PDB file of C-alpha atoms in Angstrom:
ATOM      1  CA  MET M   1    -217.656 -26.043-106.948  1.00 39.00           C
ATOM      2  CA  ASP M   2    -219.394 -27.629-109.928  1.00 36.00           C
ATOM      3  CA  THR M   3    -218.145 -25.165-112.426  1.00 39.00           C
ATOM      4  CA  HIS M   4    -217.874 -26.617-115.955  1.00 38.00           C
ATOM      5  CA  ILE M   5    -215.108 -25.286-118.092  1.00 36.00           C
ATOM      6  CA  GLU M   6    -214.202 -27.136-121.290  1.00 37.00           C
ATOM      7  CA  VAL M   7    -210.918 -27.265-122.836  1.00 35.00           C
ATOM      8  CA  ILE M   8    -211.065 -26.399-126.542  1.00 34.00           C
ATOM      9  CA  PRO M   9    -208.633 -26.127-129.462  1.00 35.00           C
ATOM     10  CA  PRO M  10    -207.093 -22.725-130.083  1.00 34.00           C
ATOM     11  CA  MET M  11    -209.340 -20.183-131.745  1.00 34.00           C
ATOM     12  CA  GLU M  12    -208.837 -18.496-135.056  1.00 37.00           C
ATOM     13  CA  ALA M  13    -205.921 -16.051-134.994  1.00 36.00           C
ATOM     14  CA  ASN M  14    -206.687 -12.799-133.337  1.00 42.00           C
ATOM     15  CA  LEU M  15    -204.822  -9.671-131.942  1.00 56.00           C
ATOM     16  CA  GLY M  16    -204.872 -11.092-128.446  1.00 74.00           C
ATOM     17  CA  ALA M  17    -205.705  -9.098-125.251  1.00 84.00           C
ATOM     18  CA  ARG M  18    -204.071  -8.764-121.959  1.00 88.00           C
ATOM     19  CA  ILE M  19    -206.610 -10.264-119.478  1.00 93.00           C
ATOM     20  CA  LEU M  20    -206.387 -10.370-115.816  1.00 96.00           C
ATOM     21  CA  VAL M  21    -208.163 -13.368-114.138  1.00 96.00           C
ATOM     22  CA  VAL M  22    -209.122 -12.649-110.504  1.00 97.00           C
ATOM     23  CA  GLU M  23    -210.225 -16.115-109.113  1.00 95.00           C
ATOM     24  CA  ASP M  24    -209.319 -17.599-105.809  1.00 93.00           C
ATOM     25  CA  GLU M  25    -209.974 -21.320-106.779  1.00 91.00           C
ATOM     26  CA  VAL M  26    -206.729 -22.380-108.253  1.00 92.00           C
ATOM     27  CA  ALA M  27    -208.241 -25.132-110.535  1.00 91.00           C
ATOM     28  CA  ILE M  28    -210.701 -22.731-112.128  1.00 90.00           C
ATOM     29  CA  GLN M  29    -208.011 -20.027-112.382  1.00 92.00           C
ATOM     30  CA  GLU M  30    -205.676 -22.270-114.202  1.00 91.00           C
ATOM     31  CA  LEU M  31    -208.285 -23.636-116.617  1.00 90.00           C
ATOM     32  CA  ILE M  32    -209.557 -20.119-117.532  1.00 92.00           C
ATOM     33  CA  ALA M  33    -206.029 -18.862-118.068  1.00 92.00           C
ATOM     34  CA  LEU M  34    -205.077 -21.985-120.215  1.00 91.00           C
ATOM     35  CA  ASN M  35    -207.956 -21.602-122.454  1.00 90.00           C
ATOM     36  CA  LEU M  36    -207.616 -17.852-122.816  1.00 91.00           C
ATOM     37  CA  ALA M  37    -203.840 -18.458-123.664  1.00 90.00           C
ATOM     38  CA  GLN M  38    -204.939 -21.018-126.296  1.00 88.00           C
ATOM     39  CA  ALA M  39    -207.348 -18.266-127.746  1.00 86.00           C
ATOM     40  CA  GLY M  40    -204.448 -16.041-128.271  1.00 86.00           C
ATOM     41  CA  HIS M  41    -204.629 -13.878-125.192  1.00 89.00           C
ATOM     42  CA  GLU M  42    -201.953 -12.965-122.652  1.00 89.00           C
ATOM     43  CA  THR M  43    -203.153 -13.860-119.142  1.00 92.00           C
ATOM     44  CA  GLU M  44    -202.221 -12.820-115.673  1.00 92.00           C
ATOM     45  CA  VAL M  45    -203.860 -14.219-112.587  1.00 95.00           C
ATOM     46  CA  ALA M  46    -204.646 -12.982-109.091  1.00 96.00           C
ATOM     47  CA  SER M  47    -206.262 -14.766-106.152  1.00 95.00           C
ATOM     48  CA  ASP M  48    -207.826 -11.832-104.396  1.00 96.00           C
ATOM     49  CA  GLY M  49    -208.726  -8.142-104.720  1.00 95.00           C
ATOM     50  CA  LEU M  50    -205.475  -6.787-103.191  1.00 95.00           C
ATOM     51  CA  GLU M  51    -203.275  -8.953-105.446  1.00 96.00           C
ATOM     52  CA  ALA M  52    -205.438  -7.826-108.461  1.00 96.00           C
ATOM     53  CA  LEU M  53    -204.953  -4.211-107.670  1.00 95.00           C
ATOM     54  CA  SER M  54    -201.159  -4.756-107.440  1.00 93.00           C
ATOM     55  CA  ARG M  55    -201.122  -6.528-110.893  1.00 92.00           C
ATOM     56  CA  VAL M  56    -203.144  -3.588-112.354  1.00 91.00           C
ATOM     57  CA  GLN M  57    -200.511  -1.166-111.067  1.00 86.00           C
ATOM     58  CA  ASP M  58    -197.602  -3.198-112.746  1.00 83.00           C
ATOM     59  CA  MET M  59    -199.509  -3.565-116.056  1.00 82.00           C
ATOM     60  CA  LEU M  60    -202.826  -2.219-117.208  1.00 84.00           C
ATOM     61  CA  PRO M  61    -204.798  -5.090-118.719  1.00 89.00           C
ATOM     62  CA  ASP M  62    -207.140  -4.798-121.644  1.00 87.00           C
ATOM     63  CA  LEU M  63    -209.874  -6.684-119.863  1.00 93.00           C
ATOM     64  CA  ILE M  64    -210.485  -8.097-116.216  1.00 96.00           C
ATOM     65  CA  LEU M  65    -212.411 -11.287-115.311  1.00 96.00           C
ATOM     66  CA  VAL M  66    -213.629 -11.019-111.607  1.00 96.00           C
ATOM     67  CA  ASP M  67    -215.062 -13.615-109.439  1.00 94.00           C
ATOM     68  CA  TRP M  68    -217.646 -12.194-107.077  1.00 92.00           C
ATOM     69  CA  MET M  69    -216.806 -14.352-104.069  1.00 91.00           C
ATOM     70  CA  LEU M  70    -213.141 -13.491-103.379  1.00 93.00           C
ATOM     71  CA  PRO M  71    -211.366 -13.743 -99.882  1.00 93.00           C
ATOM     72  CA  GLY M  72    -211.138 -10.286 -98.168  1.00 92.00           C
ATOM     73  CA  MET M  73    -212.352  -7.643-100.775  1.00 93.00           C
ATOM     74  CA  SER M  74    -215.348  -8.933-102.642  1.00 93.00           C
ATOM     75  CA  GLY M  75    -215.325  -8.945-106.482  1.00 93.00           C
ATOM     76  CA  LEU M  76    -218.093  -6.300-106.233  1.00 93.00           C
ATOM     77  CA  ASP M  77    -215.852  -4.003-104.050  1.00 94.00           C
ATOM     78  CA  LEU M  78    -212.969  -4.634-106.445  1.00 95.00           C
ATOM     79  CA  VAL M  79    -214.991  -3.493-109.494  1.00 94.00           C
ATOM     80  CA  ARG M  80    -216.181  -0.399-107.514  1.00 94.00           C
ATOM     81  CA  ARG M  81    -212.526   0.467-106.700  1.00 94.00           C
ATOM     82  CA  LEU M  82    -211.371   0.030-110.233  1.00 94.00           C
ATOM     83  CA  ARG M  83    -214.155   2.247-111.446  1.00 93.00           C
ATOM     84  CA  ALA M  84    -213.354   4.957-108.942  1.00 92.00           C
ATOM     85  CA  HIS M  85    -209.846   5.663-110.283  1.00 89.00           C
ATOM     86  CA  GLN M  86    -209.172   7.473-113.613  1.00 82.00           C
ATOM     87  CA  ARG M  87    -206.487   5.044-114.714  1.00 82.00           C
ATOM     88  CA  THR M  88    -208.578   1.943-114.425  1.00 88.00           C
ATOM     89  CA  GLN M  89    -212.184   3.184-114.895  1.00 86.00           C
ATOM     90  CA  ARG M  90    -212.387   2.372-118.602  1.00 84.00           C
ATOM     91  CA  ILE M  91    -210.999  -1.145-118.336  1.00 89.00           C
ATOM     92  CA  PRO M  92    -213.703  -3.666-119.574  1.00 91.00           C
ATOM     93  CA  ILE M  93    -214.759  -5.939-116.740  1.00 94.00           C
ATOM     94  CA  ILE M  94    -216.621  -9.198-116.789  1.00 94.00           C
ATOM     95  CA  MET M  95    -218.000 -10.727-113.398  1.00 92.00           C
ATOM     96  CA  LEU M  96    -217.957 -14.480-112.930  1.00 91.00           C
ATOM     97  CA  THR M  97    -220.333 -15.712-110.218  1.00 86.00           C
ATOM     98  CA  ALA M  98    -222.561 -18.598-109.007  1.00 83.00           C
ATOM     99  CA  ARG M  99    -225.212 -16.000-108.042  1.00 80.00           C
ATOM    100  CA  VAL M 100    -228.186 -16.361-110.431  1.00 73.00           C
ATOM    101  CA  ASP M 101    -230.814 -13.906-109.087  1.00 79.00           C
ATOM    102  CA  GLU M 102    -231.706 -11.077-111.288  1.00 78.00           C
ATOM    103  CA  SER M 103    -231.152  -8.690-108.247  1.00 81.00           C
ATOM    104  CA  ASP M 104    -227.569  -9.893-108.028  1.00 78.00           C
ATOM    105  CA  LYS M 105    -226.917  -9.517-111.835  1.00 80.00           C
ATOM    106  CA  LEU M 106    -228.281  -5.879-111.621  1.00 84.00           C
ATOM    107  CA  LEU M 107    -226.098  -5.168-108.559  1.00 84.00           C
ATOM    108  CA  GLY M 108    -223.028  -6.475-110.506  1.00 83.00           C
ATOM    109  CA  LEU M 109    -223.754  -4.340-113.573  1.00 85.00           C
ATOM    110  CA  GLU M 110    -224.535  -1.291-111.350  1.00 86.00           C
ATOM    111  CA  SER M 111    -221.204  -1.661-109.616  1.00 87.00           C
ATOM    112  CA  GLY M 112    -219.519  -1.073-112.958  1.00 90.00           C
ATOM    113  CA  ALA M 113    -219.120  -4.435-114.598  1.00 91.00           C
ATOM    114  CA  ASP M 114    -219.673  -4.590-118.416  1.00 91.00           C
ATOM    115  CA  ASP M 115    -221.005  -8.157-118.373  1.00 92.00           C
ATOM    116  CA  TYR M 116    -222.018 -10.810-115.930  1.00 89.00           C
ATOM    117  CA  ILE M 117    -221.546 -14.567-116.501  1.00 90.00           C
ATOM    118  CA  THR M 118    -223.082 -17.143-114.077  1.00 87.00           C
ATOM    119  CA  LYS M 119    -221.492 -20.437-113.220  1.00 84.00           C
ATOM    120  CA  PRO M 120    -221.390 -23.086-114.462  1.00 84.00           C
ATOM    121  CA  PHE M 121    -220.239 -21.688-117.914  1.00 86.00           C
ATOM    122  CA  SER M 122    -218.416 -22.975-120.900  1.00 88.00           C
ATOM    123  CA  ILE M 123    -215.223 -21.541-122.229  1.00 85.00           C
ATOM    124  CA  ARG M 124    -216.962 -20.984-125.467  1.00 88.00           C
ATOM    125  CA  GLU M 125    -219.493 -18.699-123.829  1.00 90.00           C
ATOM    126  CA  LEU M 126    -216.726 -16.934-121.941  1.00 90.00           C
ATOM    127  CA  ASN M 127    -214.776 -16.344-125.254  1.00 88.00           C
ATOM    128  CA  ALA M 128    -217.927 -14.996-126.910  1.00 89.00           C
ATOM    129  CA  ARG M 129    -218.552 -12.534-123.968  1.00 90.00           C
ATOM    130  CA  ILE M 130    -214.975 -11.388-124.010  1.00 89.00           C
ATOM    131  CA  LYS M 131    -215.116 -10.705-127.772  1.00 85.00           C
ATOM    132  CA  ALA M 132    -218.442  -8.842-127.422  1.00 85.00           C
ATOM    133  CA  VAL M 133    -217.206  -6.654-124.584  1.00 85.00           C
ATOM    134  CA  LEU M 134    -213.854  -5.976-126.254  1.00 83.00           C
ATOM    135  CA  ARG M 135    -215.841  -4.972-129.465  1.00 77.00           C
ATOM    136  CA  ARG M 136    -217.860  -2.411-127.372  1.00 75.00           C
ATOM    137  CA  ARG M 137    -215.200  -1.118-125.071  1.00 69.00           C
ATOM    138  CA  ALA M 138    -211.891  -1.838-126.903  1.00 71.00           C
ATOM    139  CA  PRO M 139    -212.555  -2.367-130.542  1.00 71.00           C
ATOM    140  CA  GLN M 140    -208.869  -2.097-131.441  1.00 66.00           C
ATOM    141  CA  MET M 141    -208.387  -5.473-129.638  1.00 69.00           C
ATOM    142  CA  THR M 142    -210.703  -7.373-132.031  1.00 73.00           C
ATOM    143  CA  GLU M 143    -210.027  -8.773-135.574  1.00 77.00           C
ATOM    144  CA  ASP M 144    -213.169  -7.079-136.866  1.00 80.00           C
ATOM    145  CA  LEU M 145    -212.793  -5.329-140.340  1.00 89.00           C
ATOM    146  CA  VAL M 146    -212.725  -1.539-139.773  1.00 89.00           C
ATOM    147  CA  LEU M 147    -213.897   1.012-142.384  1.00 92.00           C
ATOM    148  CA  PHE M 148    -213.373   4.783-142.371  1.00 93.00           C
ATOM    149  CA  ASN M 149    -214.167   6.872-145.433  1.00 91.00           C
ATOM    150  CA  THR M 150    -212.585   4.830-148.261  1.00 93.00           C
ATOM    151  CA  LEU M 151    -210.021   3.234-145.897  1.00 95.00           C
ATOM    152  CA  SER M 152    -210.376  -0.350-144.893  1.00 94.00           C
ATOM    153  CA  LEU M 153    -208.283  -2.120-142.379  1.00 94.00           C
ATOM    154  CA  ASP M 154    -208.171  -5.897-141.801  1.00 92.00           C
ATOM    155  CA  PRO M 155    -206.489  -6.951-138.639  1.00 87.00           C
ATOM    156  CA  ALA M 156    -206.672 -10.664-139.546  1.00 83.00           C
ATOM    157  CA  THR M 157    -204.647 -10.214-142.623  1.00 90.00           C
ATOM    158  CA  HIS M 158    -202.750  -6.983-141.543  1.00 90.00           C
ATOM    159  CA  ARG M 159    -203.752  -5.204-144.774  1.00 94.00           C
ATOM    160  CA  VAL M 160    -204.835  -1.673-145.252  1.00 95.00           C
ATOM    161  CA  HIS M 161    -206.534  -0.483-148.486  1.00 96.00           C
ATOM    162  CA  ALA M 162    -207.753   2.859-149.859  1.00 95.00           C
ATOM    163  CA  GLY M 163    -210.405   1.743-152.256  1.00 92.00           C
ATOM    164  CA  THR M 164    -208.430  -0.938-154.233  1.00 93.00           C
ATOM    165  CA  THR M 165    -204.969   0.540-153.434  1.00 95.00           C
ATOM    166  CA  GLU M 166    -202.996  -1.240-150.756  1.00 95.00           C
ATOM    167  CA  ILE M 167    -201.139   0.927-148.262  1.00 96.00           C
ATOM    168  CA  LEU M 168    -198.093  -0.622-146.756  1.00 95.00           C
ATOM    169  CA  LEU M 169    -197.565   0.052-143.141  1.00 94.00           C
ATOM    170  CA  GLY M 170    -195.060  -1.127-140.439  1.00 92.00           C
ATOM    171  CA  PRO M 171    -196.334  -2.854-137.375  1.00 90.00           C
ATOM    172  CA  THR M 172    -196.455   0.306-135.211  1.00 91.00           C
ATOM    173  CA  GLU M 173    -198.109   2.452-137.855  1.00 94.00           C
ATOM    174  CA  PHE M 174    -200.677  -0.322-138.452  1.00 93.00           C
ATOM    175  CA  LYS M 175    -201.666  -0.399-134.681  1.00 89.00           C
ATOM    176  CA  LEU M 176    -201.815   3.414-134.627  1.00 93.00           C
ATOM    177  CA  LEU M 177    -204.119   3.456-137.673  1.00 95.00           C
ATOM    178  CA  HIS M 178    -206.233   0.654-136.195  1.00 91.00           C
ATOM    179  CA  PHE M 179    -206.571   2.625-132.985  1.00 91.00           C
ATOM    180  CA  PHE M 180    -207.632   5.846-134.623  1.00 94.00           C
ATOM    181  CA  MET M 181    -210.045   4.135-137.076  1.00 92.00           C
ATOM    182  CA  THR M 182    -211.802   2.430-134.180  1.00 87.00           C
ATOM    183  CA  HIS M 183    -212.050   5.691-132.222  1.00 88.00           C
ATOM    184  CA  PRO M 184    -212.699   8.414-134.838  1.00 91.00           C
ATOM    185  CA  GLU M 185    -213.314  12.016-134.182  1.00 93.00           C
ATOM    186  CA  ARG M 186    -212.071  11.931-130.524  1.00 91.00           C
ATOM    187  CA  VAL M 187    -208.819  13.772-129.645  1.00 93.00           C
ATOM    188  CA  TYR M 188    -206.101  11.696-127.934  1.00 92.00           C
ATOM    189  CA  SER M 189    -203.095  13.096-126.152  1.00 92.00           C
ATOM    190  CA  ARG M 190    -199.655  11.482-126.762  1.00 91.00           C
ATOM    191  CA  THR M 191    -199.863   9.924-123.234  1.00 87.00           C
ATOM    192  CA  GLN M 192    -203.276   8.351-124.075  1.00 85.00           C
ATOM    193  CA  ILE M 193    -201.873   7.108-127.372  1.00 89.00           C
ATOM    194  CA  LEU M 194    -198.915   5.584-125.734  1.00 86.00           C
ATOM    195  CA  ASP M 195    -201.185   3.830-123.199  1.00 80.00           C
ATOM    196  CA  HIS M 196    -203.647   2.411-125.766  1.00 79.00           C
ATOM    197  CA  VAL M 197    -201.093   1.561-128.530  1.00 83.00           C
ATOM    198  CA  TRP M 198    -197.852   0.649-126.798  1.00 81.00           C
ATOM    199  CA  GLY M 199    -199.374  -0.187-123.295  1.00 72.00           C
ATOM    200  CA  ASP M 200    -198.947   1.795-120.181  1.00 60.00           C
ATOM    201  CA  HIS M 201    -196.206  -0.669-118.967  1.00 59.00           C
ATOM    202  CA  ILE M 202    -193.930   0.479-121.702  1.00 61.00           C
ATOM    203  CA  PHE M 203    -191.824   3.488-120.768  1.00 67.00           C
ATOM    204  CA  ILE M 204    -190.734   5.534-123.956  1.00 73.00           C
ATOM    205  CA  GLU M 205    -190.774   9.222-124.732  1.00 80.00           C
ATOM    206  CA  GLU M 206    -193.992  10.844-125.712  1.00 81.00           C
ATOM    207  CA  ARG M 207    -192.298  12.356-128.738  1.00 86.00           C
ATOM    208  CA  THR M 208    -192.091   8.763-130.102  1.00 89.00           C
ATOM    209  CA  VAL M 209    -195.790   9.242-131.012  1.00 91.00           C
ATOM    210  CA  ASP M 210    -194.886  12.106-133.194  1.00 93.00           C
ATOM    211  CA  VAL M 211    -192.270  10.085-135.114  1.00 93.00           C
ATOM    212  CA  HIS M 212    -194.726   7.205-135.972  1.00 94.00           C
ATOM    213  CA  ILE M 213    -197.609   9.716-136.671  1.00 95.00           C
ATOM    214  CA  ARG M 214    -195.246  11.321-139.336  1.00 95.00           C
ATOM    215  CA  ARG M 215    -194.591   7.932-140.792  1.00 95.00           C
ATOM    216  CA  LEU M 216    -198.325   7.010-140.852  1.00 96.00           C
ATOM    217  CA  ARG M 217    -199.103  10.357-142.524  1.00 96.00           C
ATOM    218  CA  SER M 218    -196.336   9.692-145.107  1.00 96.00           C
ATOM    219  CA  ALA M 219    -197.961   6.267-146.005  1.00 95.00           C
ATOM    220  CA  LEU M 220    -201.423   7.783-146.099  1.00 96.00           C
ATOM    221  CA  GLU M 221    -200.255  10.678-148.268  1.00 95.00           C
ATOM    222  CA  THR M 222    -200.001   8.521-151.393  1.00 92.00           C
ATOM    223  CA  THR M 223    -203.871   8.175-151.386  1.00 94.00           C
ATOM    224  CA  ASP M 224    -204.653  11.655-150.014  1.00 94.00           C
ATOM    225  CA  HIS M 225    -205.824  10.211-146.633  1.00 95.00           C
ATOM    226  CA  ASP M 226    -203.238  12.007-144.583  1.00 95.00           C
ATOM    227  CA  ARG M 227    -205.581  14.981-144.338  1.00 94.00           C
ATOM    228  CA  PHE M 228    -207.878  13.085-142.067  1.00 96.00           C
ATOM    229  CA  LEU M 229    -205.197  12.668-139.388  1.00 96.00           C
ATOM    230  CA  GLN M 230    -205.180  16.010-137.653  1.00 95.00           C
ATOM    231  CA  THR M 231    -202.889  17.626-135.009  1.00 95.00           C
ATOM    232  CA  VAL M 232    -204.929  19.478-132.474  1.00 94.00           C
ATOM    233  CA  ARG M 233    -202.638  22.086-131.100  1.00 92.00           C
ATOM    234  CA  GLY M 234    -201.999  21.612-127.315  1.00 91.00           C
ATOM    235  CA  ALA M 235    -204.174  18.548-127.187  1.00 93.00           C
ATOM    236  CA  GLY M 236    -203.011  15.672-129.461  1.00 94.00           C
ATOM    237  CA  TYR M 237    -204.232  13.901-132.465  1.00 96.00           C
ATOM    238  CA  ARG M 238    -207.550  12.852-134.010  1.00 95.00           C
ATOM    239  CA  LEU M 239    -208.814  10.974-137.075  1.00 95.00           C
ATOM    240  CA  THR M 240    -211.796  12.937-138.559  1.00 94.00           C
ATOM    241  CA  ALA M 241    -213.858  12.935-141.647  1.00 89.00           C
ATOM    242  CA  LEU M 242    -214.361  16.668-141.218  1.00 82.00           C
ATOM    243  CA  THR M 243    -211.631  18.171-143.247  1.00 68.00           C
TER     244      THR M 243
END
């Protein structure tokens, strides 16, 4: 196949995402995985749909790249199966394919893919598409500056400010605040917070969330921002401007 994938130097530092590459051509699979690793992502590979489903059971990825033409189960069917299950229905998915007809693109998007890249493509385009999809579907995985009320959080420098006052946070509290600031107003259960912040492949007690919430509130208390992080009885936690 005449797929062009250029090797480029590592990109600027970023948070990195867990990306599953589902591609049956080994050479393309390895080149994509190599370049994604150089861009700071953690990559897993699968050669067909069944292997991909097995990988997803072991560790939920932050994003999946799926080739349309796979042996056995097609990439289209794989996307549909992922979208049909609650655990995987929200994972960002980008389809890779040599099909260029508009009808094929629409079919891919209607199956549940978030984006669609036609071959040949460059790794620069792929990285840009990945960043765009993560920004829409998983903003906590990007390095974009996040603002909430007078709070600002910069993932690139790992700094949080309330106005001009810097708030010092530990690594886990920083990730917690980053998640809440990129998903304001919505209530998340302890299980959901564990999955999004720690990863669903990490097995720890749900009460661990409460411990880190208390630490985060304590740090935010110095600037009176702890009032925005609310406990919703019987449901979980939310970050809200409505206090």
